[in-house]
Amino acid sequence: MAVPVAFFAVFFAYPVTAIVARGLKTDGTWQLGRIGDVLAQPDVRQVLWFTTWQALVSTALTLLIALPGAYVLARFDFPGKQVLRAVVTVPFVLPTVVVGTAFMALVGRGGLLDELWGLRLDTTVWAILLAHVFFNYAVVVRTVGGLWAQLDPRQEEAARMLGASRFAAWRRVTLPALAPALAAAALMVFLFTFTSFGVVQILGGPTFSTLEVEIYRQTSEIFDLSTAAVLTMIQFAAVSSILALHAWTVRRRETALRLVDAAVTARRPRGAGQWALLGGVVATVAVLLLLPLGVLVQRSFGAGGLGYYRTLTRDDGGVFLAAPIEAVGNSLQYALAATVIAVVIGGLASVALTRRDAGRLVRGFDALLMLPLGVSAVTVGFGFLIALDEPPLDLRASWILVPLAQALVGVPFVVRTMLPVLRAVDVRLREAAAVLGASPWRAWREVDLPMVRRALLIAAGFAFAVSLGEFGATVFIARPENPTLPVAVARLLGRPGDLNYGQAMALSTILMIVCAVALLVLERLRTDRTGEF
Amino acid sequence: MLLSLRAATVRFGGRAVLDAVDLDVAEHEIVCVLGPSGSGKSTLLRAVAGLQPLDSGRILLGGHDQAGVPAHRRGVGLMFQDHQLFPQRDVGGNVAFGLRMHGASRTSQAERVRELLDLVGLPGAAGRAVAALSGGEQQRVALARALAPSPRLLMLDEPLGQLDRSLRERLVVELREVFGRLGTTVLAVTHDQGEAFALADRVVVMRDGRIAQSGTPLEVWQWPADAFVARFLGFENVVEATVGDGVAVTPWGKVPVADGAPRGTRTLLVRPAGVRLVPVGEGMRCTVVARTFRGTHVAVRLQPEDAPRLEAACALRSAPEVGDEVGVEFDEAEIAVLG
């Protein structure tokens, strides 16, 4: 428990406090009057209102569209399932900037739909909502579907025998069992869309702006640190109350579920209805997830075949100090280090949180762990720069700074993935091990670990993915000669000209392929191990 | 004494689940704790295993106080009610678990696993997945797993609870035989009196966290300590009576009792075999309200005109039909005056 707490104190609380203090403290006194001034501005209220309602609508839309997908991937067995699962996850790990650009290429001016039917959505809120669904589809499928696959179908059968209709059985038995995962997924989606940055910045134009976009603008364009600090605090407060609410609902619904091997619960679809459902999900994935990516890949080839890719290896001394292609290696190294940190910190925290004797304080930490997801990544990145620059913590020149910031965002994923499964492990199995002579640590290793190995792998995959795609914080702290992929893409997009645009598309495509390969390896690993269960 | 409980008390939110329990188990003894659900039997086992801390009192194993000794260092075995086999390990992996925890070598592990699987009647099953086992087989694997590290005390929580009757009756005999052969000291809990009587050297009846009676199966069966124990054992003809000289006054009229019976207001037990059916006109007049076929006899439920119902055991051929009118007389040999 001490390790995660220290980690969060030093690498999260301290930098964020430092930057807020920088904005609101003059000559050693707090200027709290500024909060009222900022809140009184109609612009700020406008931003707050938009941030909230678009997040609510995005969450509802994502759940609506992704739940059938979660069901299909959890309960059906069909050829290409692994591929579908990986495909669904790819969007989530793409840098927000790229997602924005991909949707621009699809629904914006001169985009595919514009060319075909003259349809443009880039001036409407629909582009943002669709991009948010695109992004968060995987969150619902992974979080809810992961648990769903392990719920014993006989529970539903028991309800059917008691006279419940298929739907009633689902609603009364499966839904309550899924509720913690569902709440976790909805919360994550809400947090991501509430703090959405890259997508809104590109697709929102001048009309639509979220808090995070506004914080970025105030910090790096207008240099109004005090307004940025107030906005950061507002976002922090909003996110904290959502998290508190979530922690409360989760605690009320904590139950030990009887989990079974996921391989046993999945079966071939039966009957026209189930095949139609499967078909519908595949079609949704194709249109909503694959089409934007397809357009992205198509644009990366441009008119000149592999031209853009060839120029990536050239050190043109312009945008970068090194050839853009080196960003791939940087990204992989950083993400790997970040994954290790996130899994260790998140794993330790999860175990501490599942202990039976965990007190109120520890339980409160559950919610605190989620905060990095909600606090502006821009603030964290900037906070790292101004807070961790003097001894004993002078990390500015150290490569570890980037993985640390990325791990911060990865830890909540690890915890959220591990907790439901860890909590569902029957405590009496641990007792059985103890009576047979296993010390508590040994019992955890022998009983819990084999059962949660799957969840651990998924958690690691998630951490790796978000680390790879992290943009908001990394953009501030990555050294110019060692950019990560998303940072390189953003820099290219920020410059005019077809070549830069094409190179950005090409790099994004490479990032997409790296993620897809990593995820496919993970899926392989996963099925190999589940054979033991 | 291998195991001694001294005033062992466990409270769950103010309610005493174990209420100052004193219990001794001698080496090689098989003790069965019998009681309805909620009587604290399982908590008793969990306390001895070290899974449930005591609120007060002491638990001694081999004369050593176990306060502060964690479960994995107590050297006792516990077979869980629903087995709790490790789903991710095969049968051999489950049985070998305790041996591994005690640092046994691979070869000795394999040998012991084979030995135990032979003992429980599952030779060659080491490679099977636990999910593929039937209930009875899981039971045997759980037993082998608990026995493998040779615990000084083996505890069984509803050992045969979920099995079908014939299997249960066969296994109970097998268990007793195995324990006798190995000289295992056993503390089992069950709510099934048949199981307890068949398995145990000594039966301990629990009620609301306290011990209501302790004795050999025969003693407990013949002389239940009080009305609760008698009713729990399935006896229904239990009433308050005023015991006098060779006769007791009950709601069913005057009933003969043994001469030496304690006098005064007592609880009286009339075993079903002590209720004799005679032609109408003789004895107390009753109506037959139900009859249950019990294999060796028929249990007949009788409604006297103005008294609580009575249960009688009748021979198969002579049992009356529902609605028949019969007379009832009492047999002194089957009547017990309880504490």
GROMACS .gro file of N, CA, C and O in nm, chain A residues 277-343:
model
  268
  277LEU      N    1  -2.771  -1.074  -3.480
  277LEU     CA    2  -2.706  -0.990  -3.380
  277LEU      C    3  -2.556  -0.983  -3.409
  277LEU      O    4  -2.495  -0.874  -3.410
  278LEU      N    5  -2.498  -1.100  -3.434
  278LEU     CA    6  -2.355  -1.106  -3.465
  278LEU      C    7  -2.326  -1.022  -3.589
  278LEU      O    8  -2.231  -0.942  -3.591
  279GLY      N    9  -2.412  -1.040  -3.692
  279GLY     CA   10  -2.393  -0.964  -3.815
  279GLY      C   11  -2.402  -0.815  -3.790
  279GLY      O   12  -2.321  -0.737  -3.841
  280GLY      N   13  -2.499  -0.776  -3.708
  280GLY     CA   14  -2.517  -0.635  -3.677
  280GLY      C   15  -2.395  -0.577  -3.608
  280GLY      O   16  -2.349  -0.467  -3.641
  281VAL      N   17  -2.340  -0.654  -3.515
  281VAL     CA   18  -2.222  -0.606  -3.443
  281VAL      C   19  -2.104  -0.591  -3.539
  281VAL      O   20  -2.032  -0.491  -3.538
  282VAL      N   21  -2.086  -0.693  -3.624
  282VAL     CA   22  -1.976  -0.687  -3.720
  282VAL      C   23  -1.994  -0.566  -3.813
  282VAL      O   24  -1.898  -0.493  -3.840
  283ALA      N   25  -2.119  -0.543  -3.856
  283ALA     CA   26  -2.145  -0.429  -3.945
  283ALA      C   27  -2.115  -0.298  -3.873
  283ALA      O   28  -2.053  -0.207  -3.931
  284THR      N   29  -2.160  -0.287  -3.747
  284THR     CA   30  -2.133  -0.165  -3.670
  284THR      C   31  -1.983  -0.140  -3.660
  284THR      O   32  -1.935  -0.028  -3.682
  285VAL      N   33  -1.911  -0.246  -3.627
  285VAL     CA   34  -1.766  -0.233  -3.613
  285VAL      C   35  -1.705  -0.189  -3.745
  285VAL      O   36  -1.618  -0.102  -3.750
  286ALA      N   37  -1.754  -0.249  -3.854
  286ALA     CA   38  -1.698  -0.217  -3.985
  286ALA      C   39  -1.720  -0.070  -4.018
  286ALA      O   40  -1.627   0.001  -4.058
  287VAL      N   41  -1.842  -0.022  -3.999
  287VAL     CA   42  -1.873   0.115  -4.039
  287VAL      C   43  -1.812   0.216  -3.942
  287VAL      O   44  -1.749   0.314  -3.982
  288LEU      N   45  -1.829   0.189  -3.814
  288LEU     CA   46  -1.791   0.289  -3.715
  288LEU      C   47  -1.642   0.288  -3.684
  288LEU      O   48  -1.581   0.391  -3.663
  289LEU      N   49  -1.584   0.168  -3.679
  289LEU     CA   50  -1.445   0.159  -3.637
  289LEU      C   51  -1.348   0.140  -3.753
  289LEU      O   52  -1.240   0.200  -3.755
  290LEU      N   53  -1.385   0.055  -3.847
  290LEU     CA   54  -1.289   0.023  -3.953
  290LEU      C   55  -1.285   0.130  -4.060
  290LEU      O   56  -1.178   0.161  -4.113
  291LEU      N   57  -1.401   0.186  -4.092
  291LEU     CA   58  -1.406   0.282  -4.201
  291LEU      C   59  -1.312   0.401  -4.177
  291LEU      O   60  -1.230   0.433  -4.264
  292PRO      N   61  -1.319   0.465  -4.059
  292PRO     CA   62  -1.226   0.577  -4.037
  292PRO      C   63  -1.080   0.534  -4.048
  292PRO      O   64  -0.998   0.605  -4.106
  293LEU      N   65  -1.051   0.414  -3.994
  293LEU     CA   66  -0.913   0.366  -4.001
  293LEU      C   67  -0.873   0.339  -4.146
  293LEU      O   68  -0.760   0.367  -4.187
  294GLY      N   69  -0.969   0.283  -4.220
  294GLY     CA   70  -0.943   0.255  -4.362
  294GLY      C   71  -0.911   0.383  -4.437
  294GLY      O   72  -0.815   0.390  -4.514
  295VAL      N   73  -0.992   0.485  -4.412
  295VAL     CA   74  -0.970   0.613  -4.478
  295VAL      C   75  -0.832   0.668  -4.441
  295VAL      O   76  -0.758   0.719  -4.525
  296LEU      N   77  -0.797   0.650  -4.313
  296LEU     CA   78  -0.667   0.695  -4.264
  296LEU      C   79  -0.554   0.628  -4.343
  296LEU      O   80  -0.462   0.694  -4.392
  297VAL      N   81  -0.564   0.494  -4.354
  297VAL     CA   82  -0.460   0.420  -4.426
  297VAL      C   83  -0.455   0.464  -4.574
  297VAL      O   84  -0.348   0.489  -4.629
  298GLN      N   85  -0.574   0.479  -4.630
  298GLN     CA   86  -0.580   0.518  -4.771
  298GLN      C   87  -0.512   0.653  -4.792
  298GLN      O   88  -0.435   0.671  -4.887
  299ARG      N   89  -0.538   0.748  -4.702
  299ARG     CA   90  -0.475   0.880  -4.716
  299ARG      C   91  -0.324   0.872  -4.695
  299ARG      O   92  -0.251   0.956  -4.744
  300SER      N   93  -0.279   0.773  -4.613
  300SER     CA   94  -0.136   0.766  -4.585
  300SER      C   95  -0.059   0.728  -4.712
  300SER      O   96   0.059   0.757  -4.723
  301PHE      N   97  -0.126   0.661  -4.805
  301PHE     CA   98  -0.058   0.627  -4.930
  301PHE      C   99  -0.064   0.743  -5.029
  301PHE      O  100   0.018   0.752  -5.118
  302GLY      N  101  -0.157   0.830  -5.009
  302GLY     CA  102  -0.169   0.946  -5.096
  302GLY      C  103  -0.174   0.905  -5.241
  302GLY      O  104  -0.224   0.798  -5.276
  303ALA      N  105  -0.116   0.988  -5.327
  303ALA     CA  106  -0.116   0.955  -5.469
  303ALA      C  107   0.008   0.874  -5.503
  303ALA      O  108   0.010   0.798  -5.598
  304GLY      N  109   0.113   0.888  -5.423
  304GLY     CA  110   0.243   0.834  -5.462
  304GLY      C  111   0.280   0.703  -5.397
  304GLY      O  112   0.396   0.682  -5.364
  305GLY      N  113   0.186   0.615  -5.373
  305GLY     CA  114   0.219   0.484  -5.318
  305GLY      C  115   0.286   0.496  -5.182
  305GLY      O  116   0.233   0.557  -5.089
  306LEU      N  117   0.406   0.439  -5.169
  306LEU     CA  118   0.475   0.437  -5.040
  306LEU      C  119   0.558   0.562  -5.015
  306LEU      O  120   0.637   0.566  -4.922
  307GLY      N  121   0.538   0.660  -5.097
  307GLY     CA  122   0.619   0.781  -5.090
  307GLY      C  123   0.633   0.840  -4.951
  307GLY      O  124   0.744   0.865  -4.904
  308TYR      N  125   0.518   0.858  -4.885
  308TYR     CA  126   0.522   0.919  -4.751
  308TYR      C  127   0.603   0.835  -4.654
  308TYR      O  128   0.674   0.886  -4.568
  309TYR      N  129   0.590   0.702  -4.667
  309TYR     CA  130   0.661   0.614  -4.575
  309TYR      C  131   0.812   0.625  -4.595
  309TYR      O  132   0.889   0.623  -4.501
  310ARG      N  133   0.853   0.636  -4.726
  310ARG     CA  134   0.997   0.645  -4.753
  310ARG      C  135   1.057   0.770  -4.689
  310ARG      O  136   1.165   0.764  -4.632
  311THR      N  137   0.983   0.880  -4.694
  311THR     CA  138   1.039   1.004  -4.642
  311THR      C  139   1.052   1.001  -4.491
  311THR      O  140   1.123   1.081  -4.433
  312LEU      N  141   0.984   0.905  -4.426
  312LEU     CA  142   0.989   0.899  -4.279
  312LEU      C  143   1.129   0.867  -4.228
  312LEU      O  144   1.166   0.904  -4.118
  313THR      N  145   1.205   0.795  -4.308
  313THR     CA  146   1.337   0.753  -4.262
  313THR      C  147   1.442   0.862  -4.286
  313THR      O  148   1.556   0.849  -4.247
  314ARG      N  149   1.398   0.969  -4.354
  314ARG     CA  150   1.493   1.074  -4.388
  314ARG      C  151   1.504   1.175  -4.274
  314ARG      O  152   1.403   1.220  -4.221
  315ASP      N  153   1.625   1.206  -4.239
  315ASP     CA  154   1.647   1.308  -4.137
  315ASP      C  155   1.652   1.443  -4.207
  315ASP      O  156   1.757   1.483  -4.259
  316ASP      N  157   1.539   1.512  -4.212
  316ASP     CA  158   1.536   1.637  -4.289
  316ASP      C  159   1.576   1.758  -4.206
  316ASP      O  160   1.582   1.868  -4.256
  317GLY      N  161   1.602   1.730  -4.077
  317GLY     CA  162   1.649   1.840  -3.993
  317GLY      C  163   1.545   1.949  -3.972
  317GLY      O  164   1.575   2.052  -3.915
  318GLY      N  165   1.424   1.924  -4.016
  318GLY     CA  166   1.321   2.027  -4.005
  318GLY      C  167   1.240   2.013  -3.879
  318GLY      O  168   1.275   2.068  -3.774
  319VAL      N  169   1.135   1.937  -3.889
  319VAL     CA  170   1.045   1.922  -3.776
  319VAL      C  171   1.115   1.853  -3.659
  319VAL      O  172   1.093   1.881  -3.544
  320PHE      N  173   1.200   1.756  -3.693
  320PHE     CA  174   1.262   1.676  -3.588
  320PHE      C  175   1.413   1.685  -3.597
  320PHE      O  176   1.469   1.721  -3.699
  321LEU      N  177   1.475   1.647  -3.485
  321LEU     CA  178   1.620   1.640  -3.485
  321LEU      C  179   1.665   1.504  -3.536
  321LEU      O  180   1.781   1.479  -3.559
  322ALA      N  181   1.568   1.411  -3.546
  322ALA     CA  182   1.602   1.277  -3.595
  322ALA      C  183   1.497   1.236  -3.697
  322ALA      O  184   1.396   1.304  -3.713
  323ALA      N  185   1.521   1.125  -3.763
  323ALA     CA  186   1.423   1.077  -3.860
  323ALA      C  187   1.295   1.040  -3.786
  323ALA      O  188   1.300   0.982  -3.677
  324PRO      N  189   1.179   1.075  -3.844
  324PRO     CA  190   1.052   1.050  -3.776
  324PRO      C  191   1.033   0.903  -3.737
  324PRO      O  192   0.970   0.874  -3.636
  325ILE      N  193   1.094   0.815  -3.816
  325ILE     CA  194   1.072   0.673  -3.791
  325ILE      C  195   1.126   0.630  -3.655
  325ILE      O  196   1.080   0.533  -3.596
  326GLU      N  197   1.223   0.705  -3.601
  326GLU     CA  198   1.280   0.668  -3.471
  326GLU      C  199   1.178   0.684  -3.358
  326GLU      O  200   1.196   0.628  -3.250
  327ALA      N  201   1.073   0.759  -3.386
  327ALA     CA  202   0.968   0.775  -3.285
  327ALA      C  203   0.907   0.640  -3.249
  327ALA      O  204   0.861   0.620  -3.136
  328VAL      N  205   0.907   0.546  -3.345
  328VAL     CA  206   0.850   0.414  -3.318
  328VAL      C  207   0.925   0.347  -3.204
  328VAL      O  208   0.867   0.300  -3.106
  329GLY      N  209   1.059   0.346  -3.216
  329GLY     CA  210   1.141   0.284  -3.112
  329GLY      C  211   1.124   0.354  -2.978
  329GLY      O  212   1.106   0.289  -2.874
  330ASN      N  213   1.125   0.486  -2.980
  330ASN     CA  214   1.106   0.562  -2.856
  330ASN      C  215   0.976   0.524  -2.789
  330ASN      O  216   0.970   0.495  -2.670
  331SER      N  217   0.870   0.526  -2.870
  331SER     CA  218   0.737   0.498  -2.817
  331SER      C  219   0.732   0.361  -2.751
  331SER      O  220   0.680   0.346  -2.641
  332LEU      N  221   0.787   0.260  -2.819
  332LEU     CA  222   0.782   0.125  -2.765
  332LEU      C  223   0.858   0.116  -2.633
  332LEU      O  224   0.808   0.056  -2.537
  333GLN      N  225   0.977   0.178  -2.628
  333GLN     CA  226   1.055   0.171  -2.504
  333GLN      C  227   0.982   0.239  -2.389
  333GLN      O  228   0.970   0.184  -2.279
  334TYR      N  229   0.934   0.359  -2.416
  334TYR     CA  230   0.861   0.434  -2.312
  334TYR      C  231   0.740   0.355  -2.264
  334TYR      O  232   0.716   0.341  -2.143
  335ALA      N  233   0.664   0.303  -2.361
  335ALA     CA  234   0.540   0.235  -2.325
  335ALA      C  235   0.568   0.110  -2.244
  335ALA      O  236   0.495   0.076  -2.151
  336LEU      N  237   0.675   0.040  -2.279
  336LEU     CA  238   0.712  -0.081  -2.207
  336LEU      C  239   0.745  -0.048  -2.062
  336LEU      O  240   0.697  -0.113  -1.967
  337ALA      N  241   0.828   0.054  -2.044
  337ALA     CA  242   0.865   0.096  -1.908
  337ALA      C  243   0.741   0.141  -1.832
  337ALA      O  244   0.721   0.104  -1.715
  338ALA      N  245   0.655   0.217  -1.900
  338ALA     CA  246   0.533   0.266  -1.834
  338ALA      C  247   0.444   0.149  -1.793
  338ALA      O  248   0.383   0.151  -1.686
  339THR      N  249   0.437   0.046  -1.879
  339THR     CA  250   0.353  -0.070  -1.847
  339THR      C  251   0.403  -0.140  -1.722
  339THR      O  252   0.325  -0.175  -1.633
  340VAL      N  253   0.536  -0.158  -1.714
  340VAL     CA  254   0.592  -0.225  -1.597
  340VAL      C  255   0.556  -0.146  -1.470
  340VAL      O  256   0.507  -0.202  -1.372
  341ILE      N  257   0.578  -0.015  -1.477
  341ILE     CA  258   0.547   0.069  -1.360
  341ILE      C  259   0.399   0.058  -1.325
  341ILE      O  260   0.361   0.037  -1.210
  342ALA      N  261   0.314   0.072  -1.426
  342ALA     CA  262   0.170   0.073  -1.402
  342ALA      C  263   0.122  -0.059  -1.344
  342ALA      O  264   0.039  -0.062  -1.253
  343VAL      N  265   0.175  -0.170  -1.396
  343VAL     CA  266   0.130  -0.300  -1.348
  343VAL      C  267   0.175  -0.323  -1.204
  343VAL      O  268   0.099  -0.372  -1.120
   0.00000   0.00000   0.00000
